[in-house]
């Protein structure tokens, strides 16, 4: 069991981070930035991946893990999902941040510069993704029969794929706000480090109280769905080319679904 555990931990903690790093590195190649159409397609793709991951990789296993418990299986899932949504709502409300493409920052008034608030927005976005991978890893480590090493790999790969465009979407605007390309790459990479931290936190929590697994799986799903509905989809529906974002959602959802069903 030792080798599968080590492999699962390595995949969950490293693969998504590498995806974000690769995306941040595009700042050296795409010197003219990204077009509006391409940006909307990538944002939609990321949203589709996160929605599919929430359903197939988190909510479905949460329902299975809760079966046979002292309460109806839907109750832990409902409680965990809403808790995840409201935690991200609180973080979003109390943290000064600026979404890519937005003119006005969100959260409390702050003297932070635009690049710093953009990085804060990325950190808020990346945290739920790390939590999602971490709780699936925790389920695998706990020996839950519904979660296999392939499940961990499928979710990690899906998150890594959607992290590539995310890293580019954030790092490129940092250069247009006066930051050098090496610094923008470093900043985008460091923001990706939020994901391994979130993953490790979920592993620690679930390891302390294994019966919490259904709640924590649904919690991660709720946190990701908050990011999708609050940030990603609204950005694809602003201005022109809104249909491009919708198509991106479809492709992202199908890719993540195929990964989870085929590998998980």
PDB file of N, CA and C in Angstrom, residues 166-201:
ATOM      1  N   UNK A 166      -5.715  29.058 -17.077  1.00  0.00           N
ATOM      2  CA  UNK A 166      -5.871  29.975 -15.946  1.00  0.00           C
ATOM      3  C   UNK A 166      -4.568  30.705 -15.642  1.00  0.00           C
ATOM      4  N   UNK A 167      -3.455  29.955 -15.641  1.00  0.00           N
ATOM      5  CA  UNK A 167      -2.160  30.582 -15.381  1.00  0.00           C
ATOM      6  C   UNK A 167      -1.843  31.658 -16.397  1.00  0.00           C
ATOM      7  N   UNK A 168      -2.174  31.395 -17.672  1.00  0.00           N
ATOM      8  CA  UNK A 168      -1.923  32.379 -18.719  1.00  0.00           C
ATOM      9  C   UNK A 168      -2.848  33.582 -18.588  1.00  0.00           C
ATOM     10  N   UNK A 169      -4.116  33.321 -18.275  1.00  0.00           N
ATOM     11  CA  UNK A 169      -5.103  34.397 -18.171  1.00  0.00           C
ATOM     12  C   UNK A 169      -4.720  35.386 -17.088  1.00  0.00           C
ATOM     13  N   UNK A 170      -4.061  34.916 -16.039  1.00  0.00           N
ATOM     14  CA  UNK A 170      -3.687  35.810 -14.946  1.00  0.00           C
ATOM     15  C   UNK A 170      -2.323  36.427 -15.161  1.00  0.00           C
ATOM     16  N   UNK A 171      -1.340  35.665 -15.595  1.00  0.00           N
ATOM     17  CA  UNK A 171       0.024  36.175 -15.729  1.00  0.00           C
ATOM     18  C   UNK A 171       0.141  37.232 -16.826  1.00  0.00           C
ATOM     19  N   UNK A 172      -0.553  37.027 -17.938  1.00  0.00           N
ATOM     20  CA  UNK A 172      -0.455  37.990 -19.039  1.00  0.00           C
ATOM     21  C   UNK A 172      -0.961  39.379 -18.666  1.00  0.00           C
ATOM     22  N   UNK A 173      -2.122  39.510 -18.005  1.00  0.00           N
ATOM     23  CA  UNK A 173      -2.551  40.851 -17.611  1.00  0.00           C
ATOM     24  C   UNK A 173      -1.607  41.538 -16.622  1.00  0.00           C
ATOM     25  N   UNK A 174      -0.853  40.764 -15.848  1.00  0.00           N
ATOM     26  CA  UNK A 174       0.082  41.381 -14.901  1.00  0.00           C
ATOM     27  C   UNK A 174       1.145  42.182 -15.643  1.00  0.00           C
ATOM     28  N   UNK A 175       1.545  41.702 -16.818  1.00  0.00           N
ATOM     29  CA  UNK A 175       2.551  42.440 -17.589  1.00  0.00           C
ATOM     30  C   UNK A 175       1.976  43.748 -18.135  1.00  0.00           C
ATOM     31  N   UNK A 176       0.692  43.726 -18.493  1.00  0.00           N
ATOM     32  CA  UNK A 176       0.077  44.951 -19.004  1.00  0.00           C
ATOM     33  C   UNK A 176      -0.140  45.983 -17.910  1.00  0.00           C
ATOM     34  N   UNK A 177      -0.016  45.539 -16.641  1.00  0.00           N
ATOM     35  CA  UNK A 177      -0.127  46.458 -15.518  1.00  0.00           C
ATOM     36  C   UNK A 177       1.242  46.858 -14.969  1.00  0.00           C
ATOM     37  N   UNK A 178       2.275  46.665 -15.789  1.00  0.00           N
ATOM     38  CA  UNK A 178       3.600  47.173 -15.432  1.00  0.00           C
ATOM     39  C   UNK A 178       4.561  46.175 -14.839  1.00  0.00           C
ATOM     40  N   UNK A 179       4.157  44.927 -14.656  1.00  0.00           N
ATOM     41  CA  UNK A 179       5.045  43.940 -14.061  1.00  0.00           C
ATOM     42  C   UNK A 179       5.891  43.283 -15.148  1.00  0.00           C
ATOM     43  N   UNK A 180       7.160  43.030 -14.865  1.00  0.00           N
ATOM     44  CA  UNK A 180       8.029  42.387 -15.840  1.00  0.00           C
ATOM     45  C   UNK A 180       7.584  40.952 -16.072  1.00  0.00           C
ATOM     46  N   UNK A 181       7.974  40.374 -17.223  1.00  0.00           N
ATOM     47  CA  UNK A 181       7.551  39.010 -17.541  1.00  0.00           C
ATOM     48  C   UNK A 181       8.089  37.983 -16.544  1.00  0.00           C
ATOM     49  N   UNK A 182       9.366  38.051 -16.155  1.00  0.00           N
ATOM     50  CA  UNK A 182       9.826  37.085 -15.141  1.00  0.00           C
ATOM     51  C   UNK A 182       9.056  37.190 -13.830  1.00  0.00           C
ATOM     52  N   UNK A 183       8.756  38.412 -13.395  1.00  0.00           N
ATOM     53  CA  UNK A 183       8.010  38.583 -12.151  1.00  0.00           C
ATOM     54  C   UNK A 183       6.569  38.097 -12.299  1.00  0.00           C
ATOM     55  N   UNK A 184       5.968  38.337 -13.472  1.00  0.00           N
ATOM     56  CA  UNK A 184       4.604  37.867 -13.707  1.00  0.00           C
ATOM     57  C   UNK A 184       4.558  36.340 -13.699  1.00  0.00           C
ATOM     58  N   UNK A 185       5.575  35.723 -14.293  1.00  0.00           N
ATOM     59  CA  UNK A 185       5.651  34.256 -14.279  1.00  0.00           C
ATOM     60  C   UNK A 185       5.798  33.747 -12.848  1.00  0.00           C
ATOM     61  N   UNK A 186       6.696  34.369 -12.083  1.00  0.00           N
ATOM     62  CA  UNK A 186       6.916  33.941 -10.703  1.00  0.00           C
ATOM     63  C   UNK A 186       5.656  34.126  -9.868  1.00  0.00           C
ATOM     64  N   UNK A 187       4.975  35.258 -10.064  1.00  0.00           N
ATOM     65  CA  UNK A 187       3.760  35.529  -9.289  1.00  0.00           C
ATOM     66  C   UNK A 187       2.674  34.506  -9.609  1.00  0.00           C
ATOM     67  N   UNK A 188       2.493  34.215 -10.905  1.00  0.00           N
ATOM     68  CA  UNK A 188       1.491  33.230 -11.298  1.00  0.00           C
ATOM     69  C   UNK A 188       1.815  31.846 -10.767  1.00  0.00           C
ATOM     70  N   UNK A 189       3.103  31.511 -10.757  1.00  0.00           N
ATOM     71  CA  UNK A 189       3.519  30.209 -10.243  1.00  0.00           C
ATOM     72  C   UNK A 189       3.286  30.110  -8.744  1.00  0.00           C
ATOM     73  N   UNK A 190       3.644  31.169  -8.021  1.00  0.00           N
ATOM     74  CA  UNK A 190       3.475  31.148  -6.568  1.00  0.00           C
ATOM     75  C   UNK A 190       2.005  31.073  -6.178  1.00  0.00           C
ATOM     76  N   UNK A 191       1.132  31.707  -6.969  1.00  0.00           N
ATOM     77  CA  UNK A 191      -0.303  31.623  -6.678  1.00  0.00           C
ATOM     78  C   UNK A 191      -0.796  30.186  -6.824  1.00  0.00           C
ATOM     79  N   UNK A 192      -0.181  29.457  -7.740  1.00  0.00           N
ATOM     80  CA  UNK A 192      -0.549  28.067  -7.908  1.00  0.00           C
ATOM     81  C   UNK A 192      -0.205  27.218  -6.699  1.00  0.00           C
ATOM     82  N   UNK A 193       0.719  27.726  -5.863  1.00  0.00           N
ATOM     83  CA  UNK A 193       1.100  26.989  -4.649  1.00  0.00           C
ATOM     84  C   UNK A 193      -0.039  26.932  -3.645  1.00  0.00           C
ATOM     85  N   UNK A 194      -1.071  27.756  -3.847  1.00  0.00           N
ATOM     86  CA  UNK A 194      -2.246  27.700  -2.971  1.00  0.00           C
ATOM     87  C   UNK A 194      -2.918  26.334  -3.074  1.00  0.00           C
ATOM     88  N   UNK A 195      -2.855  25.718  -4.245  1.00  0.00           N
ATOM     89  CA  UNK A 195      -3.540  24.441  -4.447  1.00  0.00           C
ATOM     90  C   UNK A 195      -2.947  23.316  -3.596  1.00  0.00           C
ATOM     91  N   UNK A 196      -1.616  23.099  -3.606  1.00  0.00           N
ATOM     92  CA  UNK A 196      -1.078  22.068  -2.708  1.00  0.00           C
ATOM     93  C   UNK A 196      -1.380  22.346  -1.241  1.00  0.00           C
ATOM     94  N   UNK A 197      -1.413  23.623  -0.852  1.00  0.00           N
ATOM     95  CA  UNK A 197      -1.737  23.968   0.530  1.00  0.00           C
ATOM     96  C   UNK A 197      -3.176  23.562   0.852  1.00  0.00           C
ATOM     97  N   UNK A 198      -4.101  23.892  -0.048  1.00  0.00           N
ATOM     98  CA  UNK A 198      -5.501  23.503   0.151  1.00  0.00           C
ATOM     99  C   UNK A 198      -5.670  21.994   0.176  1.00  0.00           C
ATOM    100  N   UNK A 199      -4.910  21.303  -0.685  1.00  0.00           N
ATOM    101  CA  UNK A 199      -4.990  19.840  -0.716  1.00  0.00           C
ATOM    102  C   UNK A 199      -4.501  19.242   0.595  1.00  0.00           C
ATOM    103  N   UNK A 200      -3.363  19.737   1.089  1.00  0.00           N
ATOM    104  CA  UNK A 200      -2.810  19.218   2.341  1.00  0.00           C
ATOM    105  C   UNK A 200      -3.759  19.472   3.512  1.00  0.00           C
ATOM    106  N   UNK A 201      -4.432  20.634   3.495  1.00  0.00           N
ATOM    107  CA  UNK A 201      -5.385  20.958   4.562  1.00  0.00           C
ATOM    108  C   UNK A 201      -6.546  19.968   4.576  1.00  0.00           C
TER     109      UNK A 201
END
